[in-house]
Coordinates of C-alpha atoms in Angstrom, one line a residue:
M1 CA 168.0 163.8 113.8
P2 CA 165.3 161.8 115.7
V3 CA 165.5 158.0 115.9
N4 CA 162.6 156.1 115.2
I5 CA 163.1 152.8 117.4
E6 CA 159.9 151.1 115.7
E7 CA 161.5 151.6 112.3
M8 CA 164.8 150.4 113.5
R9 CA 163.8 147.0 114.9
R10 CA 162.4 146.1 111.4
C11 CA 166.3 146.2 110.3
S12 CA 168.4 143.3 110.2
V13 CA 171.6 144.5 109.5
A14 CA 173.5 147.9 111.3
V15 CA 176.4 149.5 109.5
D16 CA 179.0 151.8 110.8
L17 CA 180.9 152.9 107.7
G18 CA 183.5 155.2 109.2
A19 CA 186.6 156.8 107.8
S20 CA 189.1 154.5 109.5
R21 CA 187.1 151.2 109.9
S22 CA 183.8 149.6 108.5
R23 CA 181.7 147.6 110.9
V24 CA 178.8 145.5 110.2
Y25 CA 176.4 144.1 112.7
V26 CA 173.8 141.5 112.0
K27 CA 170.8 141.1 114.0
D28 CA 171.0 138.0 116.6
T29 CA 174.2 137.2 115.2
G30 CA 176.6 140.0 116.5
L31 CA 179.5 142.1 114.9
I32 CA 180.5 140.2 111.5
V33 CA 182.8 142.7 110.0
D34 CA 185.4 145.0 111.7
E35 CA 187.8 145.9 108.8
P36 CA 189.6 149.1 107.7
S37 CA 187.8 151.2 105.0
V38 CA 190.6 151.0 102.7
A39 CA 190.5 149.5 99.1
A40 CA 193.3 148.9 96.5
V41 CA 192.8 149.5 92.7
N42 CA 194.5 149.0 89.6
T43 CA 194.4 152.2 88.0
R44 CA 194.8 150.8 84.4
T45 CA 192.0 148.5 84.4
G46 CA 190.0 149.8 87.5
A47 CA 190.0 146.4 88.8
L48 CA 189.6 145.8 92.8
L49 CA 192.6 144.2 94.1
A50 CA 192.2 144.2 97.8
V51 CA 190.0 145.5 100.5
G52 CA 190.2 145.7 104.4
E53 CA 193.5 144.5 106.2
L54 CA 195.1 143.6 103.3
A55 CA 194.8 146.9 101.4
E56 CA 195.8 148.7 104.4
R57 CA 198.9 146.7 104.5
M58 CA 199.6 147.6 101.0
T59 CA 199.7 151.6 101.8
G60 CA 202.9 153.1 100.6
R61 CA 204.1 149.8 99.3
T62 CA 202.6 149.6 95.8
P63 CA 203.7 150.4 92.1
E64 CA 202.5 153.4 90.4
H65 CA 199.4 151.3 88.7
I66 CA 198.2 150.5 92.1
R67 CA 196.2 153.0 94.3
V68 CA 195.1 152.5 97.9
V69 CA 192.2 154.6 98.5
R70 CA 189.7 155.3 101.2
P71 CA 186.2 155.8 99.9
V72 CA 184.8 157.4 103.2
Q73 CA 186.3 160.5 104.7
G74 CA 185.0 162.4 107.7
G75 CA 182.3 159.9 108.0
T76 CA 181.1 160.8 104.6
V77 CA 181.4 158.5 101.5
V78 CA 183.2 160.4 99.0
N79 CA 183.2 157.4 96.4
V80 CA 179.9 155.5 96.2
D81 CA 180.9 153.1 93.6
L82 CA 184.3 152.1 95.4
A83 CA 182.7 151.9 98.7
R84 CA 179.8 149.9 97.3
R85 CA 182.5 147.4 95.9
M86 CA 184.5 147.5 99.1
L87 CA 181.6 146.7 101.3
R88 CA 180.2 144.0 98.9
H89 CA 183.6 142.3 99.5
L90 CA 183.7 142.6 103.1
I91 CA 180.1 141.3 103.8
G92 CA 178.9 139.5 100.6
G93 CA 180.4 136.0 102.0
K94 CA 179.2 136.3 105.4
L95 CA 175.6 137.4 104.7
R96 CA 175.0 135.3 101.4
H97 CA 173.0 132.6 103.0
T98 CA 171.1 135.4 104.9
W99 CA 170.3 137.1 101.6
I100 CA 169.1 133.7 100.0
R101 CA 166.6 133.5 102.9
R102 CA 165.6 137.3 103.4
P103 CA 166.3 139.0 100.1
G104 CA 166.2 142.7 100.3
M105 CA 166.7 143.2 103.9
R106 CA 166.5 146.8 105.7
F107 CA 169.9 148.2 106.7
A108 CA 170.3 150.6 109.6
A109 CA 173.4 152.9 109.4
C110 CA 175.1 155.5 111.6
V111 CA 175.5 159.2 110.3
P112 CA 177.7 162.0 111.6
H113 CA 175.7 164.7 113.5
D114 CA 174.4 167.6 111.5
S115 CA 175.7 165.8 108.2
E116 CA 174.6 167.2 105.0
P117 CA 171.7 165.8 102.9
L118 CA 173.9 165.1 100.1
A119 CA 175.9 162.7 102.4
Q120 CA 173.0 160.9 103.7
R121 CA 172.1 160.2 100.1
A122 CA 175.6 159.1 99.3
L123 CA 175.2 156.5 102.1
R124 CA 171.8 155.4 101.2
E125 CA 172.9 154.8 97.5
T126 CA 176.0 153.0 98.8
L127 CA 174.1 150.3 101.0
T128 CA 171.4 150.3 98.5
A129 CA 173.5 149.3 95.8
V130 CA 174.9 146.4 98.1
G131 CA 171.4 145.0 98.4
A132 CA 169.5 146.8 101.1
R133 CA 165.6 147.2 100.2
R134 CA 165.6 150.2 102.7
V135 CA 167.8 152.4 104.9
E136 CA 167.3 154.1 108.3
L137 CA 169.7 156.3 109.3
A138 CA 170.6 157.3 113.1
D139 CA 172.9 159.9 114.7
T140 CA 176.4 158.5 115.5
L141 CA 176.3 160.6 118.6
I142 CA 173.1 158.6 119.9
C143 CA 174.4 155.3 118.8
A144 CA 177.8 155.7 120.6
A145 CA 175.9 156.9 123.8
I146 CA 173.8 153.9 123.6
G147 CA 176.7 151.4 122.9
S148 CA 178.3 152.8 126.0
G149 CA 175.8 152.3 128.2
L150 CA 174.6 155.8 128.9
P151 CA 170.9 156.4 129.9
V152 CA 170.3 158.5 127.2
E153 CA 166.2 158.1 127.4
H154 CA 166.3 159.5 131.0
P155 CA 165.8 163.2 131.9
E156 CA 169.2 163.6 132.8
A157 CA 172.4 164.9 131.1
T158 CA 174.7 162.5 129.5
M159 CA 178.0 163.8 127.5
I160 CA 179.3 161.7 124.8
V161 CA 182.6 162.6 123.0
V162 CA 183.2 160.4 119.6
C163 CA 186.6 160.5 118.6
G164 CA 187.0 159.5 115.1
A165 CA 189.5 159.2 112.3
G166 CA 188.7 162.5 110.6
T167 CA 186.3 164.3 113.1
T168 CA 185.7 164.5 116.7
Q169 CA 181.8 165.0 117.9
V170 CA 180.7 166.3 121.2
A171 CA 177.2 166.3 122.6
V172 CA 175.2 166.4 125.7
L173 CA 172.2 164.4 125.3
S174 CA 168.6 164.1 127.7
L175 CA 165.5 162.5 127.0
G176 CA 166.8 160.6 124.0
S177 CA 167.6 163.8 122.1
I178 CA 170.8 165.9 121.7
V179 CA 170.4 169.1 123.7
A180 CA 173.8 170.7 122.1
A181 CA 176.5 169.5 119.9
E182 CA 179.5 170.3 118.1
T183 CA 181.9 168.7 115.7
V184 CA 185.3 169.6 114.9
P185 CA 187.5 168.4 111.9
V186 CA 190.1 167.0 114.3
G187 CA 190.6 163.4 114.9
G188 CA 193.1 160.4 114.8
D189 CA 194.5 161.4 111.4
S190 CA 195.2 164.8 112.4
I191 CA 197.0 163.3 115.5
D192 CA 199.2 161.0 113.3
Y193 CA 200.0 164.0 111.0
A194 CA 201.1 165.9 114.0
V195 CA 203.5 163.2 115.1
I196 CA 204.8 162.8 111.6
E197 CA 205.7 166.7 111.4
H198 CA 207.1 166.5 114.8
L199 CA 209.6 163.8 113.6
R200 CA 210.4 165.4 110.6
S201 CA 210.9 169.1 112.2
R202 CA 212.8 167.8 115.3
H203 CA 214.7 164.7 114.3
E204 CA 214.9 165.2 110.4
L205 CA 213.3 161.9 109.9
L206 CA 210.4 161.1 107.3
L207 CA 208.1 158.5 109.1
P208 CA 205.9 156.1 107.0
Y209 CA 202.4 156.4 108.0
P210 CA 201.7 153.0 108.9
A211 CA 204.4 153.2 111.6
V212 CA 202.5 156.0 113.1
R213 CA 200.0 153.6 114.9
P214 CA 202.8 151.4 116.5
L215 CA 204.2 154.7 118.0
R216 CA 201.0 155.7 119.6
M217 CA 200.8 152.1 121.2
I218 CA 204.3 152.8 122.6
L219 CA 202.9 156.0 124.2
H220 CA 200.2 154.0 125.6
S221 CA 202.6 151.4 127.2
A222 CA 204.7 154.4 128.5
E223 CA 201.8 156.3 129.9
Q224 CA 203.1 156.0 133.5
S225 CA 206.8 156.7 133.3
P226 CA 209.1 158.8 130.6
A227 CA 210.2 156.6 128.4
V228 CA 212.1 156.4 124.9
A229 CA 211.2 154.5 121.5
E230 CA 213.4 153.5 118.7
V231 CA 211.7 154.8 115.4
H232 CA 212.7 153.6 111.9
G233 CA 212.3 156.1 109.0
R234 CA 213.9 158.0 106.2
D235 CA 216.6 160.8 106.8
V236 CA 215.4 163.8 105.2
T237 CA 218.9 164.9 103.9
T238 CA 220.8 161.7 102.7
G239 CA 217.3 159.7 101.9
L240 CA 218.8 156.8 103.5
A241 CA 217.1 154.6 106.3
R242 CA 217.9 155.9 109.8
T243 CA 216.8 155.2 113.5
V244 CA 216.3 157.4 116.0
T245 CA 215.5 157.5 119.7
V246 CA 212.4 159.7 120.6
D247 CA 211.5 160.9 123.8
T248 CA 207.7 160.1 124.1
E249 CA 207.0 163.1 126.0
S250 CA 208.1 165.3 123.4
V251 CA 205.7 163.5 121.0
R252 CA 202.7 163.8 123.6
Q253 CA 203.3 167.4 123.6
A254 CA 203.3 167.6 119.9
V255 CA 199.9 165.9 119.6
G256 CA 198.7 168.6 122.2
G257 CA 197.9 171.2 119.4
P258 CA 195.0 169.1 117.8
L259 CA 193.5 168.0 121.0
T260 CA 193.1 171.7 122.1
A261 CA 190.4 171.9 119.5
V262 CA 188.5 169.1 121.0
L263 CA 188.5 170.8 124.5
D264 CA 187.2 174.0 122.8
A265 CA 184.4 172.2 121.3
I266 CA 183.5 170.5 124.7
R267 CA 183.5 174.0 126.2
A268 CA 181.4 175.4 123.3
V269 CA 178.7 172.4 123.9
L270 CA 178.7 173.1 127.8
R271 CA 178.2 177.0 127.2
R272 CA 175.0 176.1 125.3
C273 CA 173.5 173.7 127.9
P274 CA 171.1 174.6 130.6
P275 CA 172.7 175.1 134.1
D276 CA 170.8 172.1 135.5
L277 CA 172.3 169.6 132.8
V278 CA 175.7 171.1 133.5
A279 CA 175.3 170.4 137.2
D280 CA 174.5 166.8 136.4
L281 CA 177.6 166.6 134.4
S282 CA 179.7 167.8 137.1
E283 CA 178.7 164.4 138.9
R284 CA 178.4 162.1 135.9
G285 CA 181.3 163.3 133.8
V286 CA 182.0 162.7 130.2
V287 CA 182.2 159.6 128.2
L288 CA 184.9 159.0 125.5
A289 CA 184.1 156.9 122.6
G290 CA 185.6 156.2 119.0
G291 CA 188.8 154.6 117.9
S292 CA 190.9 157.8 119.1
A293 CA 189.3 157.4 122.4
L294 CA 192.4 155.2 123.5
L295 CA 195.1 157.9 122.8
P296 CA 197.0 157.7 126.0
G297 CA 196.5 161.0 128.2
L298 CA 193.5 162.3 126.5
D299 CA 191.1 161.3 129.4
A300 CA 193.5 162.8 131.8
M301 CA 194.1 166.1 129.9
L302 CA 190.0 166.5 129.3
S303 CA 189.5 166.0 133.0
R304 CA 192.1 168.2 134.3
S305 CA 190.8 171.0 131.8
T306 CA 187.1 170.7 132.4
G307 CA 187.0 169.8 136.2
M308 CA 184.8 166.9 135.3
P309 CA 185.6 163.0 135.5
V310 CA 186.3 161.6 132.2
H311 CA 185.7 158.1 131.4
T312 CA 186.5 155.7 128.4
A313 CA 183.8 153.6 127.4
D314 CA 184.5 149.7 126.9
A315 CA 185.6 148.9 123.5
P316 CA 185.3 152.7 122.3
D317 CA 186.0 151.8 118.8
T318 CA 182.9 149.6 118.5
C319 CA 180.4 151.9 120.7
A320 CA 178.4 153.2 117.7
V321 CA 177.7 149.8 115.9
R322 CA 176.9 148.1 119.1
G323 CA 174.3 151.0 120.2
L324 CA 172.8 150.7 116.7
G325 CA 172.7 146.9 116.8
A326 CA 170.8 147.1 120.3
M327 CA 168.3 149.2 118.4
I328 CA 167.6 146.6 115.7
E329 CA 167.4 144.0 118.3
G330 CA 164.8 145.7 120.2
K331 CA 166.9 146.3 123.6
V332 CA 166.5 150.2 123.5
E333 CA 163.2 151.6 124.8
S334 CA 161.4 154.2 122.8
M335 CA 162.9 157.5 123.1
R336 CA 160.0 159.5 122.1
L337 CA 157.7 161.5 124.5
D338 CA 154.0 160.8 123.5
P339 CA 151.5 163.5 124.1
L340 CA 149.2 163.0 127.4
A341 CA 145.4 162.2 126.8
G342 CA 143.1 164.6 127.9

């Protein structure tokens, strides 16, 4: 979708409502919210009990009448009412004084590439219910490229791979537009599921979902040399608590399956690009963004498989919202080609 820079500059708030985390950027202030997109609800009364970090810590630890819900999946709002209530609690207190001075502010929001009109409508309704007078939408790929510092408005190829929780988006950009793009339903959640299945099949251990993230951090610290890690979980047979020693290299191999889909998407995008742009990429390389871009070994695997240099953006998890914030603050030049006079 084309980005209208002039309309973006009229917005005061930038929102990146992701499946993993929700981020809010306020004009001339910066990032004010970076919380998990999670809400805990009392199923008996419908009351909202917790949002963000507290709700995420409650995952797998609640009684039957409390349900931990993710109202955003794959970058799409699947529960408008719950997403509205979650956002209102996350940003209400931090924007209360701003709303008093400027009621009915304009919002800008990131949307996945080629998102359905129904998904865009759900996002607009969510932000309108929070208090936005008008909502401008921008492609996540363009926002992430700007947030990564790529010269997207120049007549040269730049390649961005946005690795999210539910999906991975790949695109080649030139002159402020997307030349070719591909989206695959593989992200950080798929990688976590592969780790859980590996421990269950090889070690007969049921690993609670919140424990997967620390295991990935162990992999990151052990990237340079083979290492082992102790993992605590529940024995499949006895149901008792058990601790096993896991070879981190075997876990890396287990997550290779989901990562192959990302590699296939990159190859598909390159096949659809003109040769001149592919030649640019052979020198400039690929930039990884998104929270899952920090997965250990991902950049090396993609570089080895594509033959191109692969770089991870600075603070890749916040690239999209920072790029959108740069748009609303007027730090991005117009990316439209005006017709010549005469």
